[in-house]
Tab-separated table of C-alpha atoms in Angstrom:
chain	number	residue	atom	x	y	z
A	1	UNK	CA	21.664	-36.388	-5.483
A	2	UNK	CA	22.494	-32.892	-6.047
A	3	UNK	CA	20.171	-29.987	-7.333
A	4	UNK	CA	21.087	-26.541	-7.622
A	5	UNK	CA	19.029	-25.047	-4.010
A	6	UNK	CA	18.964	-21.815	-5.069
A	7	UNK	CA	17.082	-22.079	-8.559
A	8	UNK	CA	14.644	-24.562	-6.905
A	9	UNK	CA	14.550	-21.721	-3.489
A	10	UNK	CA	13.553	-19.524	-6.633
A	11	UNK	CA	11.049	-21.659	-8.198
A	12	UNK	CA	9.924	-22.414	-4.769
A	13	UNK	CA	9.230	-18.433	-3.495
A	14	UNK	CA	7.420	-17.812	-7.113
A	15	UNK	CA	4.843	-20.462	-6.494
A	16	UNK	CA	4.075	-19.976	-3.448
A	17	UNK	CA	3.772	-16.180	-4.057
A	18	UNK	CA	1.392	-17.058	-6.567
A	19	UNK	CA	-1.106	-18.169	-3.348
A	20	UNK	CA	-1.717	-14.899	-2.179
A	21	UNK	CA	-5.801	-13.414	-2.432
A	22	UNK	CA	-5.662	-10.041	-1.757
A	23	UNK	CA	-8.773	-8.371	-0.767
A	24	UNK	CA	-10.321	-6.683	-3.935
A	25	UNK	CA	-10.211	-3.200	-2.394
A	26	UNK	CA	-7.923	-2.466	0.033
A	27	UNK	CA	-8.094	1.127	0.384
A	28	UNK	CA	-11.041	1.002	3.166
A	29	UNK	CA	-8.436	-0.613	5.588
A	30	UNK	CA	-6.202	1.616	4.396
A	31	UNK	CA	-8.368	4.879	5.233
A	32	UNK	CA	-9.400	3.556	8.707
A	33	UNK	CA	-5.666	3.136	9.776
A	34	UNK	CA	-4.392	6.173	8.039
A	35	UNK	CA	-7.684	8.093	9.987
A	36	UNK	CA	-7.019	6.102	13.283
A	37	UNK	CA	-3.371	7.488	13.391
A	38	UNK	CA	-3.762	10.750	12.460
A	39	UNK	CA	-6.538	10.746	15.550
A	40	UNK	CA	-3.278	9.721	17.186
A	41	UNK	CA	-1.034	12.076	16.122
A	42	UNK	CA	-3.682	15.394	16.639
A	43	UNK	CA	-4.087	14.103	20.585
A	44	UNK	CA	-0.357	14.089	21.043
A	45	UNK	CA	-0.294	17.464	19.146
A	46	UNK	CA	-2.830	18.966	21.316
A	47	UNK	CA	-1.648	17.691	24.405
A	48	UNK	CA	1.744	19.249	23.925
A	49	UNK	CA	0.344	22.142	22.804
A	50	UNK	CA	-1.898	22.456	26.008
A	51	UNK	CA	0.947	21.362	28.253
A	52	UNK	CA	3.459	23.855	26.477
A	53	UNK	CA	0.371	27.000	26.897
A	54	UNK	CA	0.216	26.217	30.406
A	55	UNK	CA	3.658	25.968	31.488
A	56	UNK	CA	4.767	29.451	30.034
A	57	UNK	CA	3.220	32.634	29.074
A	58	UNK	CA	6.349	34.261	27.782
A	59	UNK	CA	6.904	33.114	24.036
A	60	UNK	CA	4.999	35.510	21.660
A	61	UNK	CA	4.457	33.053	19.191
A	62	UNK	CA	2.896	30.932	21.802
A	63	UNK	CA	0.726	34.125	23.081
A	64	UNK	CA	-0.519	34.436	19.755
A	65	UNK	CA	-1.303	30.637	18.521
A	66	UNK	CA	-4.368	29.454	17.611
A	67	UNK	CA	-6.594	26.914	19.441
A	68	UNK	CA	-4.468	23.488	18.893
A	69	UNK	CA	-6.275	21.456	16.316
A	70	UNK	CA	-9.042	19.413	17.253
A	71	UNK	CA	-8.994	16.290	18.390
A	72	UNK	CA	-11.917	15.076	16.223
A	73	UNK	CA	-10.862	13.483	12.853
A	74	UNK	CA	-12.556	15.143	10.313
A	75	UNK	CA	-14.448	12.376	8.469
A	76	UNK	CA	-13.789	11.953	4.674
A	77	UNK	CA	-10.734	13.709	4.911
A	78	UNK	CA	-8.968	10.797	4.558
A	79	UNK	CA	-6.694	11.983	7.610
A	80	UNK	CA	-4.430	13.828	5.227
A	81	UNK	CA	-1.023	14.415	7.702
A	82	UNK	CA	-1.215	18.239	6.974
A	83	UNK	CA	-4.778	19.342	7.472
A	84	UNK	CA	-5.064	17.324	10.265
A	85	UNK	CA	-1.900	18.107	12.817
A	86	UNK	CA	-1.917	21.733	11.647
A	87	UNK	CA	-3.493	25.114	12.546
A	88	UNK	CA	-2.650	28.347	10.682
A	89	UNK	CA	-1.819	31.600	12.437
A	90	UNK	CA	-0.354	35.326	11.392
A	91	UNK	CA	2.435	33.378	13.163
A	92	UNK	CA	2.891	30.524	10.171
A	93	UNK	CA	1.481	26.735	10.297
A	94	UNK	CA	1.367	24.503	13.916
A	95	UNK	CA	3.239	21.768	13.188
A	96	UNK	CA	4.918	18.523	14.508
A	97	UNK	CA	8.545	17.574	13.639
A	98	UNK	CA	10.142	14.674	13.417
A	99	UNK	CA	12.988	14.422	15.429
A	100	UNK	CA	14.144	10.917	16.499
A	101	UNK	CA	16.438	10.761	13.673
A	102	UNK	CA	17.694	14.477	14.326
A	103	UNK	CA	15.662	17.739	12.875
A	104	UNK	CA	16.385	16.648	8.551
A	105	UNK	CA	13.235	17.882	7.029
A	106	UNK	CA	9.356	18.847	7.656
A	107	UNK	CA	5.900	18.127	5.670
A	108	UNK	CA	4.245	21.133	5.656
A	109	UNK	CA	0.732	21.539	3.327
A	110	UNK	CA	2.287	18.502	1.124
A	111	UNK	CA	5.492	20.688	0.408
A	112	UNK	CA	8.873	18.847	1.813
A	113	UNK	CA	11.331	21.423	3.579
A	114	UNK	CA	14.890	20.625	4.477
A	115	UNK	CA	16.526	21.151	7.539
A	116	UNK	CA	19.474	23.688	6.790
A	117	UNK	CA	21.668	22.953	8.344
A	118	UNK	CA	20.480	19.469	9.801
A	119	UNK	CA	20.777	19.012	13.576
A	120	UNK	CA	21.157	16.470	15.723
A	121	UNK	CA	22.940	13.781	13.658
A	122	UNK	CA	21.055	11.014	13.544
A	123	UNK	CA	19.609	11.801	17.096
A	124	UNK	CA	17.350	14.130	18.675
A	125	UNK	CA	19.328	17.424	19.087
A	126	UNK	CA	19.894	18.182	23.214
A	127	UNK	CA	16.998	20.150	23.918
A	128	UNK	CA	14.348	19.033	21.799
A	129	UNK	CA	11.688	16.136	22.030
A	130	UNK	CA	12.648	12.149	21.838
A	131	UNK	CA	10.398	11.441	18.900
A	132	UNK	CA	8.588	14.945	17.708
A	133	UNK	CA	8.297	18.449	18.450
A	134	UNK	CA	5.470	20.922	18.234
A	135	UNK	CA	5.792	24.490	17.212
A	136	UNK	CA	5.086	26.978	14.672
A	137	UNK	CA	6.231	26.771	11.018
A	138	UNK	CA	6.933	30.450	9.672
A	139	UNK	CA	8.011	31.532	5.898
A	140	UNK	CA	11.079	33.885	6.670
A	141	UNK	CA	11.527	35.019	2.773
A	142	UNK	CA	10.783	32.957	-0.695
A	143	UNK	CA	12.117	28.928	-0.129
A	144	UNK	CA	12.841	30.043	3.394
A	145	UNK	CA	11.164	29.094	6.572
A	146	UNK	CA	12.409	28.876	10.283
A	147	UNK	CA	10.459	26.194	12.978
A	148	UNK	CA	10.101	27.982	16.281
A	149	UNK	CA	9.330	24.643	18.819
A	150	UNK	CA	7.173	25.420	21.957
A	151	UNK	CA	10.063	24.823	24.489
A	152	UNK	CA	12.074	27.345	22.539
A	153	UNK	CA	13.547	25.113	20.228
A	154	UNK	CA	14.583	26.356	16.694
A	155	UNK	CA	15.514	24.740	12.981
A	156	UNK	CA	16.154	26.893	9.802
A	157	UNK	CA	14.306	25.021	6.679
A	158	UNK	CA	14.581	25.656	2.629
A	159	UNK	CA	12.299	24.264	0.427
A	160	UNK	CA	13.246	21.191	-1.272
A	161	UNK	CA	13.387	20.745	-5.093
A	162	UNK	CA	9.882	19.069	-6.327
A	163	UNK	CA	11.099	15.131	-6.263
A	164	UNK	CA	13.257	15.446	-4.006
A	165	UNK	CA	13.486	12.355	-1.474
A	166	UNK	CA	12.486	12.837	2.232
A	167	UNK	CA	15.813	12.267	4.085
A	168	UNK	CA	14.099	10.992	7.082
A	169	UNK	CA	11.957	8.522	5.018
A	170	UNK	CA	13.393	5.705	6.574
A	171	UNK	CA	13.330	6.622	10.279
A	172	UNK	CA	11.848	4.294	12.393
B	1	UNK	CA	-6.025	10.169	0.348
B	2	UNK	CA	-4.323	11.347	-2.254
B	3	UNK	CA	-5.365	10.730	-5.712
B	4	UNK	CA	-2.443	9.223	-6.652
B	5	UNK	CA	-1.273	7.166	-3.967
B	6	UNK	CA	-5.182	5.414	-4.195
B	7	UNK	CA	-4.332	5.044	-7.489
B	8	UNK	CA	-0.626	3.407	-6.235
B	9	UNK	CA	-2.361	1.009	-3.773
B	10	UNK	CA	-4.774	-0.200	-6.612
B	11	UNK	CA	-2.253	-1.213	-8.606
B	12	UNK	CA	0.111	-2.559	-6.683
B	13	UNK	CA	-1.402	-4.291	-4.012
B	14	UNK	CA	-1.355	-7.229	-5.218
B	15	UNK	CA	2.347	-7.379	-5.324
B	16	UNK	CA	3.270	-6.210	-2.658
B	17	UNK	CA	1.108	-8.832	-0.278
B	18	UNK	CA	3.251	-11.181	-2.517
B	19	UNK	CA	6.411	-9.899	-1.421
B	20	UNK	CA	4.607	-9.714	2.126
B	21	UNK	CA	4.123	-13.302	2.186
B	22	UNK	CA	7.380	-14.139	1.696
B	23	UNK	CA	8.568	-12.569	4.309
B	24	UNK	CA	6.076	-13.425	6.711
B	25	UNK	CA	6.327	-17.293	5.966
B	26	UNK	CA	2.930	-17.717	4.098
B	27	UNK	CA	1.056	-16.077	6.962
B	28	UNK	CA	-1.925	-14.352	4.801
B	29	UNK	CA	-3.201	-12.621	8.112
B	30	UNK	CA	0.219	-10.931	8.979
B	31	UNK	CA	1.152	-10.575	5.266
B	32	UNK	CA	-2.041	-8.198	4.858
B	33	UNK	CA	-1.422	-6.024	7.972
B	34	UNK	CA	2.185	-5.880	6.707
B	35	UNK	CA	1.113	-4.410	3.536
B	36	UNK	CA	-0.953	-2.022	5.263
B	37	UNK	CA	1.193	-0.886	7.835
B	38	UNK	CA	3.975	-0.362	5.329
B	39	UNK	CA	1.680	2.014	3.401
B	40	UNK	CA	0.362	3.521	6.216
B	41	UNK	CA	4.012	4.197	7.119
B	42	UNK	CA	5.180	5.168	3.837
B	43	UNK	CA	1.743	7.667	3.310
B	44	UNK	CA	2.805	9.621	6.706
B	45	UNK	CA	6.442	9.879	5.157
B	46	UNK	CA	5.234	12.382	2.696
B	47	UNK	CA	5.413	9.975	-0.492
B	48	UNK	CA	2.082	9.921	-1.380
B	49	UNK	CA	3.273	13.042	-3.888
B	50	UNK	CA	6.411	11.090	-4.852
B	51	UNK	CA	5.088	7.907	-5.746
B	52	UNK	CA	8.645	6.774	-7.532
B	53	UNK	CA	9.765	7.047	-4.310
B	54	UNK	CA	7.121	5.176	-2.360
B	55	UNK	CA	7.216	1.126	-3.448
B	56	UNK	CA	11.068	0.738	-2.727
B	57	UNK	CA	10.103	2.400	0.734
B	58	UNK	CA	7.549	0.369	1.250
B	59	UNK	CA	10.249	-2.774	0.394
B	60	UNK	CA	11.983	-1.799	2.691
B	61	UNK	CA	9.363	-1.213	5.513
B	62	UNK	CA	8.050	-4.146	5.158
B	63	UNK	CA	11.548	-6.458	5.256
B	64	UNK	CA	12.246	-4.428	8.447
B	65	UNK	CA	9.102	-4.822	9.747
B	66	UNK	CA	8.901	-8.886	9.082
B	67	UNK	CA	12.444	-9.023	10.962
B	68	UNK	CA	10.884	-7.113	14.006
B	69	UNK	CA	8.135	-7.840	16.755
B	70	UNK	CA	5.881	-4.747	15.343
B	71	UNK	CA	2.972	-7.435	14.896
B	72	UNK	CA	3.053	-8.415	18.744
B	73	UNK	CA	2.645	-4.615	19.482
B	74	UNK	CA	0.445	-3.195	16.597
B	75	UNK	CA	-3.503	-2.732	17.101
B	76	UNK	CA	-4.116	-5.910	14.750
B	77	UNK	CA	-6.312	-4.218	12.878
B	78	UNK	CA	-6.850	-7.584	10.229
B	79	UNK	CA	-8.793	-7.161	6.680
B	80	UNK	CA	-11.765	-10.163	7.189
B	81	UNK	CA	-12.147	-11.820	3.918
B	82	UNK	CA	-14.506	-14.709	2.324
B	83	UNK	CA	-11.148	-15.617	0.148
B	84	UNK	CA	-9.536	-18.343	2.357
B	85	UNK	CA	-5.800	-18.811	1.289
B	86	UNK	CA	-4.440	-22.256	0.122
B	87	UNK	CA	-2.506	-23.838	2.847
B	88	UNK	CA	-2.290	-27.107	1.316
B	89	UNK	CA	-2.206	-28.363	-2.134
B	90	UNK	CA	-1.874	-30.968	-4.358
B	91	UNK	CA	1.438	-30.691	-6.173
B	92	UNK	CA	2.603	-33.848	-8.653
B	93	UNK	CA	4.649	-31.724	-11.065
B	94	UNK	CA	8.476	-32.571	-11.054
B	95	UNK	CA	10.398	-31.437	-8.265
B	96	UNK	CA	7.178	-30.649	-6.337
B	97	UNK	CA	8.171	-32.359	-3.353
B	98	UNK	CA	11.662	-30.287	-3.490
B	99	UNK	CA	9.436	-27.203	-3.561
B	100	UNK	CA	7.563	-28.217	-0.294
B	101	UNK	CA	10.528	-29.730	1.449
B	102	UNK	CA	12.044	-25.931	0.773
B	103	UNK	CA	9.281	-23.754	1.906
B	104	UNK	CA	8.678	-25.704	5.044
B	105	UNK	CA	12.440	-24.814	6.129
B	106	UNK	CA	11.803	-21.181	4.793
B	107	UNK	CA	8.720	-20.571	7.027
B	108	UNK	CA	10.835	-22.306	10.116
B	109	UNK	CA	14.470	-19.987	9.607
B	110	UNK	CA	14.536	-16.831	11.683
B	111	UNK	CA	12.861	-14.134	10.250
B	112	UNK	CA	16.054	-12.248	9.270
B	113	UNK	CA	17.336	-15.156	7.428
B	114	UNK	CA	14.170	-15.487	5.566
B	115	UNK	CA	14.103	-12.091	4.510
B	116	UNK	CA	17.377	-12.223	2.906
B	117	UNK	CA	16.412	-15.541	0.917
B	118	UNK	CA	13.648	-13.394	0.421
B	119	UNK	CA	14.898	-10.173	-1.326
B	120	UNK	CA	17.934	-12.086	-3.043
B	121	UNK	CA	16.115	-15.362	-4.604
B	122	UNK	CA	12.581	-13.639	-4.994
B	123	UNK	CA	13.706	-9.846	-5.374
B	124	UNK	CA	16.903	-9.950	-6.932
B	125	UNK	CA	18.883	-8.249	-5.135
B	126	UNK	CA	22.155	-7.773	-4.627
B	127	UNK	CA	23.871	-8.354	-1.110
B	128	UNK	CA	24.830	-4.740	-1.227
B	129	UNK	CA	21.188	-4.062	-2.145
B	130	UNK	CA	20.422	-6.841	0.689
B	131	UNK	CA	22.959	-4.867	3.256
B	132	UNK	CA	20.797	-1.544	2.436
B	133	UNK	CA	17.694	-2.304	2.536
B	134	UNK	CA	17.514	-4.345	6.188
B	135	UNK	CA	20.356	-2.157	7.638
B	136	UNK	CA	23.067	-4.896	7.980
B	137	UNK	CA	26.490	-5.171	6.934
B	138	UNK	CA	27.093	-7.553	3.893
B	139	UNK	CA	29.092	-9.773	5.939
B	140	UNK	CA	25.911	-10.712	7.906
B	141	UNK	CA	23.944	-10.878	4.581
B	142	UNK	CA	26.211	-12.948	3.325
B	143	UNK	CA	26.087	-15.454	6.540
B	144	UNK	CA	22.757	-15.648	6.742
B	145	UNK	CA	22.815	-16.865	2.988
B	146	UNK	CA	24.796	-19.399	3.872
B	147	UNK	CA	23.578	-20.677	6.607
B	148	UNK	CA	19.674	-20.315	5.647
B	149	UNK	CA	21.009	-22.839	1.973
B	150	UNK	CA	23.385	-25.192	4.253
B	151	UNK	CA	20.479	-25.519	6.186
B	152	UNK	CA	18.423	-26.185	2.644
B	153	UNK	CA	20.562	-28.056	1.395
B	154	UNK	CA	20.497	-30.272	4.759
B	155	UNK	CA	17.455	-31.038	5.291
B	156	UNK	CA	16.850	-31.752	0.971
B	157	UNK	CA	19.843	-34.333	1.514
B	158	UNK	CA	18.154	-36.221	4.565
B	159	UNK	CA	14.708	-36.367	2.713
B	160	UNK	CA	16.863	-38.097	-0.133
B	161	UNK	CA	18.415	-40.692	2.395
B	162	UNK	CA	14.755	-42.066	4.359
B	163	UNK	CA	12.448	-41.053	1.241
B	164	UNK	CA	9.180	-38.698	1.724
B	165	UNK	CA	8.257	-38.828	5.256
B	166	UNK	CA	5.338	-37.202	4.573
């Protein structure tokens, strides 16, 4: 007998589909892991920050930054990225890039900012962190920003048009 | 959270655990945490303010993800629920037995395989589309295809020749 497999594979992936019960509110789970790794992230962020204080005393922006941010998660928050992995300063915004696709863009209060130029390929650029590197986030002029990392690293940023898409979105 | 991306997750939820599924063989369990990681992922990406963005992010996080070992590793952080899942039912409508024969060799492929039969037969897409979205070249898209429906198409045939063994 023959059949045509892939309109029956079809029928086949609809119906079963169709036997899913999703929980009626998901957005508890949700909150605890979005609050349980940004708890995550703020340790790392602190711990580099300490590490980075203690091993030099020379970088101005690092004489002048602000307590790292606290390890607590703020409850009810939501563990929003921003508020909870950065500090503010005179100096600009503590922040954490991504970098294990190479330096492309930064989240910084819910604005997206685009590495210009990008660096690193699709790599960490020599010199900065495998996965993410702490520093200071400063507004140079209107759209303009430059990252200062806390081993010296630095990235020039603009300010992306509203909508557009994060280039390192897909990064894993 | 965001207003907006709560508002996202309400709405689609649903669908995506369908999709989730899919890909995960009809394991509710894993389909959930898939789901959740995937948003969790896609939240932390900065799309909660570009929600157009977000769901074919999330597609795509969560095909990657069910062709990975990120469940073996993740904190298994499950959603407990009084809503047991079907795992068995009673199916007499024509071409039923097909329909069973076909999922059974679905949730048995390799998990890249199924996630192409997955995003072509149940998503649409294109190979190309395919190719994109797990990071592949359409040559392997295409071979998994065909091997994934030879393998359908197999196993279909030899039910035919020594009847339901079931």
């Amino acid at each position: 007998m023959t059949r045509d497999v892939e309109a029956l594979l079809a029928e086949t992936l609809e119906r079963h589909a169709e036997e899913v019960r999703p929980h009626p509110d998901p957005l508890p789970d949700l909150e605890r892991r979005l609050r349980a790794r940004s708890w995550r992230r703020t340790v790392i962020t602190a711990a580099a920050a300490a590490g980075a204080v203690a091993a030099t005393a020379t970088g101005v922006l690092l004489a002048t930054s602000p307590t790292p941010s606290s390890p607590t998660p703020s409850p009810g928050t939501g563990g929003g990225l921003v508020p909870a992995e950065s500090d503010r300063s005179a100096d600009g915004v503590r922040v954490t890039i991504s970098t294990h696709c190479g330096v492309r863009s930064a989240w910084v209060d819910g604005e997206l900012w685009l590495a210009s130029p990008p660096l690193g390929g699709h790599n960490p650029p020599p010199g900065w962190d495998e996965n993410e590197t702490v520093g200071f986030f400063v507004i140079t002029a209107p759209e303009r920003a430059e990252f200062h990392g806390d081993g010296r690293q630095k990235a020039l940023f603009r300010l992306a048009e509203p909508g557009t898409p994060d280039p390192n979105a897909g990064c894993e | 959270m965001d207003a907006r991306f709560a508002e996202f997750v309400q709405a689609r939820h649903k669908d995506l655990l369908r999709r989730a599924y899919l890909l995960t063989g009809g394991d509710h369990a894993a389909a959930e945490d898939l789901v959740q990681e995937a948003l969790v992922r896609g939240y932390r990406a900065g799309l909660r303010s570009h929600i157009d963005h977000l769901e074919p992010y999330i597609l795509r996080t969560m095909a990657n993800l069910s062709t990975s070992r990120w469940r073996r590793a993740s904190s298994r952080l499950e959603v407990l629920t009084d809503n047991v899942p079907e795992t068995q039912r009673e199916d007499t409508a024509a071409g039923g037995k097909d329909h069973d024969v076909l999922w059974d060799v679905l949730r048995d492929l390799p998990r890249q395989q199924r996630a192409v039969l997955v995003l072509r037969f149940y998503e649409a897409l294109g190979e190309r589309e395919i190719a994109h979205v797990l990071g592949v070249s359409v040559g392997t898209v295409r071979s998994h295809s065909a091997r994934a429906l030879s393998r359908m198409r197999a196993t279909l045939a030899m039910h035919d020749e020594v009847g339901d063994p079931r």
